[in-house]
mmCIF file of C-alpha atoms in Angstrom:
data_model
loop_
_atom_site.group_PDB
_atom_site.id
_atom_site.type_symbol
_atom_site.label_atom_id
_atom_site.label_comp_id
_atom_site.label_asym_id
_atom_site.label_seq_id
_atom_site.Cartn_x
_atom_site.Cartn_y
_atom_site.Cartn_z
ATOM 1 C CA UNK A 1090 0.000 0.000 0.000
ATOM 2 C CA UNK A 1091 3.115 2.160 1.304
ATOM 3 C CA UNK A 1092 4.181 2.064 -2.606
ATOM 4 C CA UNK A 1093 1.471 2.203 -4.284
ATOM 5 C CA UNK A 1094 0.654 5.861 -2.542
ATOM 6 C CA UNK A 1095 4.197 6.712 -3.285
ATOM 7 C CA UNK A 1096 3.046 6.491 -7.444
ATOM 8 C CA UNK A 1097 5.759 7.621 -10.094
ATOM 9 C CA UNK A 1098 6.677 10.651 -8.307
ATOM 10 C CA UNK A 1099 6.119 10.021 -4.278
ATOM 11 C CA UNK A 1100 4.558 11.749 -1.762
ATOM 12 C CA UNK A 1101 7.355 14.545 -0.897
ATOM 13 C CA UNK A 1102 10.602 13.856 1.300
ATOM 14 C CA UNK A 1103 8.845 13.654 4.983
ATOM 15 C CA UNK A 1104 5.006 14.171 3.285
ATOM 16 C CA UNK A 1105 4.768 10.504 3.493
ATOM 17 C CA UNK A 1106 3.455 7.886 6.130
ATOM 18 C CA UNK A 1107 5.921 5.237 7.056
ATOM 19 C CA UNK A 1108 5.022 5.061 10.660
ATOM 20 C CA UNK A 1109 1.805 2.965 9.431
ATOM 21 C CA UNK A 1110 4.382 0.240 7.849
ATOM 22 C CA UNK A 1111 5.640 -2.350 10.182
ATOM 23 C CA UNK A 1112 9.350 -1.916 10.608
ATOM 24 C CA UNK A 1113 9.624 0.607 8.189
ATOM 25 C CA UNK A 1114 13.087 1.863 9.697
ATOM 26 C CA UNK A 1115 14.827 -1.856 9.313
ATOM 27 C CA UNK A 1116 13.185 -4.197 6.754
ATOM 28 C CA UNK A 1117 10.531 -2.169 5.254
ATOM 29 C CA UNK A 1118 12.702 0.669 4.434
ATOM 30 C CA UNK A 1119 12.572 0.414 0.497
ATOM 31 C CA UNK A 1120 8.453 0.640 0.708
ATOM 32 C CA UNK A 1121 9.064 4.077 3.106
ATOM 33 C CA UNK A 1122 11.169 5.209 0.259
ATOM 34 C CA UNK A 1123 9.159 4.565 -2.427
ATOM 35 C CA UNK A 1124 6.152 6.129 -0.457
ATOM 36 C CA UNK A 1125 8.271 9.610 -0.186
ATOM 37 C CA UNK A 1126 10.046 9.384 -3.244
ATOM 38 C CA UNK A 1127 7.772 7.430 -5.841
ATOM 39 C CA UNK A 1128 8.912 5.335 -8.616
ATOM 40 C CA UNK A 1129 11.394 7.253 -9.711
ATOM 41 C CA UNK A 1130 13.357 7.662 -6.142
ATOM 42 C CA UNK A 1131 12.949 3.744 -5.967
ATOM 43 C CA UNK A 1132 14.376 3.224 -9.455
ATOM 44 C CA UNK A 1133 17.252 5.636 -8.578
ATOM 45 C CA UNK A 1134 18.285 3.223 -5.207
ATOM 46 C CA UNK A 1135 18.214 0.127 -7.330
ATOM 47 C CA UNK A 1136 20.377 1.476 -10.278
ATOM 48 C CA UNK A 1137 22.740 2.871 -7.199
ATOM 49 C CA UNK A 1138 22.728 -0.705 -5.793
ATOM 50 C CA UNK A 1139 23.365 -1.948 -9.464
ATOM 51 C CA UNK A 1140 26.162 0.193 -9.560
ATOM 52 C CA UNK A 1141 27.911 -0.379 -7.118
ATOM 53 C CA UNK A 1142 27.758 -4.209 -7.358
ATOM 54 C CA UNK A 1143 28.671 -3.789 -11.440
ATOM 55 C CA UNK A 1144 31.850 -1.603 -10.329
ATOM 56 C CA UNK A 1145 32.775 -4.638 -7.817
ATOM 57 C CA UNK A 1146 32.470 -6.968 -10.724
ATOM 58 C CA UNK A 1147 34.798 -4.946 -13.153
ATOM 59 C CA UNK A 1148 37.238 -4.442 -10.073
ATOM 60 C CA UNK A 1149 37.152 -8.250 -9.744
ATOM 61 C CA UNK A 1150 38.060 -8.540 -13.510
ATOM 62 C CA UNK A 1151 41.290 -6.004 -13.152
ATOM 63 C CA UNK A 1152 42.521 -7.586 -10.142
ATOM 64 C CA UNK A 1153 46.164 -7.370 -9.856
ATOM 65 C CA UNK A 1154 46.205 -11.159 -8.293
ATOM 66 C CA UNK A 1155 43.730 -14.160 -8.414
ATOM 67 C CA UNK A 1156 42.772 -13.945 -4.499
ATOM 68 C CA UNK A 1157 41.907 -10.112 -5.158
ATOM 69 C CA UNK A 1158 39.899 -11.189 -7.879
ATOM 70 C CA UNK A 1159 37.678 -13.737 -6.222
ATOM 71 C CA UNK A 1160 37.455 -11.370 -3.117
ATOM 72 C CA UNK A 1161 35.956 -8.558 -5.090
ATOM 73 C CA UNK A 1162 33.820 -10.731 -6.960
ATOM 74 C CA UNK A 1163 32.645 -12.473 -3.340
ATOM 75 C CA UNK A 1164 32.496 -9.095 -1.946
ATOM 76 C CA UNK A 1165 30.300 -7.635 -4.923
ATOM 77 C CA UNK A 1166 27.726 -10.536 -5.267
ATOM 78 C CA UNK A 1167 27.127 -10.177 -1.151
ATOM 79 C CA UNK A 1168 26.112 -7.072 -1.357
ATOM 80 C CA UNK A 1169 24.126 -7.377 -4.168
ATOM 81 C CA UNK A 1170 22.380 -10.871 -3.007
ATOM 82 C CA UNK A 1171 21.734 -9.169 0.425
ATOM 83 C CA UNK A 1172 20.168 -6.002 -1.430
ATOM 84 C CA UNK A 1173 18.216 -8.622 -3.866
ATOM 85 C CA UNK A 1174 16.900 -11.202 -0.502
ATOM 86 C CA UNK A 1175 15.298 -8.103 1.043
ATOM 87 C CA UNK A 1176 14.101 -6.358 -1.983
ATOM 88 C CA UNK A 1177 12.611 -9.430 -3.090
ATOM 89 C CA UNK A 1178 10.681 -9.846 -0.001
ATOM 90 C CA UNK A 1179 9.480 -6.174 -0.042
ATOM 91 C CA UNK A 1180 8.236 -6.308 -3.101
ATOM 92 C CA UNK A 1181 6.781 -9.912 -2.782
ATOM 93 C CA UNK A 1182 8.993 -11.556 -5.170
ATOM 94 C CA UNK A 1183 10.829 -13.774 -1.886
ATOM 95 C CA UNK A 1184 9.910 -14.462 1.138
ATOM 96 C CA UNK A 1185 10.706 -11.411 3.216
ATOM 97 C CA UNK A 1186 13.772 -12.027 5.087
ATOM 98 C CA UNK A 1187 15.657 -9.986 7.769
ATOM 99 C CA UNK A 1188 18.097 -9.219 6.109
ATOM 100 C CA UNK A 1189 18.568 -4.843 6.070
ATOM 101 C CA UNK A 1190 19.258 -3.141 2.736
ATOM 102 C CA UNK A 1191 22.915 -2.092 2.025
ATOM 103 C CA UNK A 1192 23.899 1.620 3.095
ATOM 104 C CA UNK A 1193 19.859 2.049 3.603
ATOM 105 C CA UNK A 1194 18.481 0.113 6.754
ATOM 106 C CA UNK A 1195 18.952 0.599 10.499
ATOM 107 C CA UNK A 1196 21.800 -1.195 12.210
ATOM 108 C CA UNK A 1197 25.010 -0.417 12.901
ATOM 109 C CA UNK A 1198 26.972 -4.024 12.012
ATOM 110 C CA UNK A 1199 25.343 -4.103 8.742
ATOM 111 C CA UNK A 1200 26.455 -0.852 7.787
ATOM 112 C CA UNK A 1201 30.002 -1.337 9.012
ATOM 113 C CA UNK A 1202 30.202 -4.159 7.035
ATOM 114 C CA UNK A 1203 29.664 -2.999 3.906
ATOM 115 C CA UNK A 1204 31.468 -0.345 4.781
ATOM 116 C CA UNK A 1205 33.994 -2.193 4.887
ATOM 117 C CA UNK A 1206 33.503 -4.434 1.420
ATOM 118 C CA UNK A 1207 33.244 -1.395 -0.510
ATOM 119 C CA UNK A 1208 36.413 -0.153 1.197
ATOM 120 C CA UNK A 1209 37.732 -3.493 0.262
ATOM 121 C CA UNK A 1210 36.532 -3.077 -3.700
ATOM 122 C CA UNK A 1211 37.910 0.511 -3.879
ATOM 123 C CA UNK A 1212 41.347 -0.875 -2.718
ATOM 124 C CA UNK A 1213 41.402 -4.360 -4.951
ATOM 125 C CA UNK A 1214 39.945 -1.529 -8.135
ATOM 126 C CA UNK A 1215 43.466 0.489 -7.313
ATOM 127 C CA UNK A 1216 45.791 -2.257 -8.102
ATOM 128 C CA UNK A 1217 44.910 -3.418 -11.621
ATOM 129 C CA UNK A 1218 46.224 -5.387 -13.625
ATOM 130 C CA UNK A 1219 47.063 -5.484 -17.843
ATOM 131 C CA UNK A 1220 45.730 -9.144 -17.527
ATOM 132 C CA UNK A 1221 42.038 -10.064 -17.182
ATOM 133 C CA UNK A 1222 40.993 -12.478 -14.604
ATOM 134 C CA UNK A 1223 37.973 -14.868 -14.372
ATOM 135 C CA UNK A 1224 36.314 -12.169 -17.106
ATOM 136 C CA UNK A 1225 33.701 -15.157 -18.758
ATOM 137 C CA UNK A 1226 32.577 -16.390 -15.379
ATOM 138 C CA UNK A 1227 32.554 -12.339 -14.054
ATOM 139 C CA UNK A 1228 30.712 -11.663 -16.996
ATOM 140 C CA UNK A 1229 28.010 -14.496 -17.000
ATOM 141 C CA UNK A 1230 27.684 -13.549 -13.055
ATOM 142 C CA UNK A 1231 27.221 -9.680 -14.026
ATOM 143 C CA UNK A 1232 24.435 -10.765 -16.467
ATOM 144 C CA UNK A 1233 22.599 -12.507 -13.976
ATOM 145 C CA UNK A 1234 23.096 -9.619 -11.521
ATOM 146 C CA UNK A 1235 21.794 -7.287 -14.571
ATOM 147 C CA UNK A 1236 18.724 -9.438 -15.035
ATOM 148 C CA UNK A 1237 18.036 -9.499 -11.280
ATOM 149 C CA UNK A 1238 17.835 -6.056 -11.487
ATOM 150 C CA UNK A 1239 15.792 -5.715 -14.143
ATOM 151 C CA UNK A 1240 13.168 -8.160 -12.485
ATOM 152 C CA UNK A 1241 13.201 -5.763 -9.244
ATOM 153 C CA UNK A 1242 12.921 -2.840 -11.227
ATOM 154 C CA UNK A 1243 9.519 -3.797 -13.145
ATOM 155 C CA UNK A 1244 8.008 -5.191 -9.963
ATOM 156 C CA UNK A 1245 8.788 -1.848 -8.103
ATOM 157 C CA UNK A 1246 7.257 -0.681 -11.835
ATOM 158 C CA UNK A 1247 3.882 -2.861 -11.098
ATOM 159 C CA UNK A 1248 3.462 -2.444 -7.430
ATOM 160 C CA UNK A 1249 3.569 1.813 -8.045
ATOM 161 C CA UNK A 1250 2.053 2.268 -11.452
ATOM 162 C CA UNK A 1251 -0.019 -1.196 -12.619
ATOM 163 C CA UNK A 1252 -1.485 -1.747 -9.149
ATOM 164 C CA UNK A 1253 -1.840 1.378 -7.472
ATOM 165 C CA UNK A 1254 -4.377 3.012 -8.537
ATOM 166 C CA UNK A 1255 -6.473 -0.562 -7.398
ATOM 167 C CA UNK A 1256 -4.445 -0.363 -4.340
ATOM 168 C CA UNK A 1257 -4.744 3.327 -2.815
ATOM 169 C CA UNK A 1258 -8.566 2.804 -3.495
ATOM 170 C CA UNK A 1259 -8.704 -0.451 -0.599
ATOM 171 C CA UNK A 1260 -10.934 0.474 1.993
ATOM 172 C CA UNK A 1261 -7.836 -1.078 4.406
ATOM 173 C CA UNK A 1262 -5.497 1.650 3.186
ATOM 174 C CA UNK A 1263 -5.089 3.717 6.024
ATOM 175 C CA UNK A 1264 -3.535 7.100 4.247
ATOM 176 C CA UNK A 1265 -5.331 9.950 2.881
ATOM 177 C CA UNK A 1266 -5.898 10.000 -0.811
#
């Protein structure tokens, strides 16, 4: 419901109503954001989350050394598998899990570890090499990763645009229209 209020363009930074979704600081957080910021804020967090894992991927590929290169690749598909379990579960793709959104949910350990894997990609992206490494199985991996994306992407698409309108208009929906 959260979303499909939000619409293509959202609510308004702090115009929206997150208290009324259930842990909407630490699980929940992408349906707050889409509420306040619409489709087009929501798009904008995934491609950022794309981004970042897509830059881990090429790091991966220039690594200086083979253990660099499977570390940035590990590090890279965490964070984007982590973003993907609870994204999934928001948007009722997955099972919702408890897993908090990278750089975006509540709690401290969470964001000091990735933290510290991107710290880790920034550093393995510094020392390249001439040589590719693992660049077929990176690339079939980054394909996947784009095509995950994609998938969240329309159903962030359907939940705002397709099924709002149906949605805001449930007698259950406790915000304004």
């Amino acid at each position: 419901l959260a979303m499909a209020v939000g619409g293509i363009g959202g609510t308004g930074p702090g115009l929206g109503a997150p208290g009324i979704v259930t842990a909407a600081h630490t699980d929940l957080v992408f349906a707050a954001v889409v509420e306040e910021w619409g489709l087009a804020g929501g798009l904008g967090l995934l491609g950022l989350l794309a981004v970042v894992t897509s830059r881990g991927l090429r790091a991966a590929t220039q690594a200086r050394d083979p253990y660099a290169a499977i570390l940035g690749a590990g590090l890279a598909i965490a964070i984007s598998l982590q973003a993907f379990l609870i994204l999934g579960g928001v948007l009722r793709v997955l099972p919702l899990t408890g897993v908090p959104l990278p750089f975006v949910s509540y709690g401290g350990s969470s964001l000091l570890t990735t933290g510290l894997s991107l710290a880790l990609l920034i550093r393995i992206s510094a020392l390249r090499s001439e040589k590719a490494r693992f660049a077929s199985s990176i690339r079939t991996i980054h394909t996947a990763g784009l095509l995950m994306w994609a998938v969240l992407a329309l159903t962030v698409g359907w939940w705002t645009v397709v099924r709002g309108p149906e949605l805001r208009a449930r007698p259950e929906n406790p915000r304004p229209e």
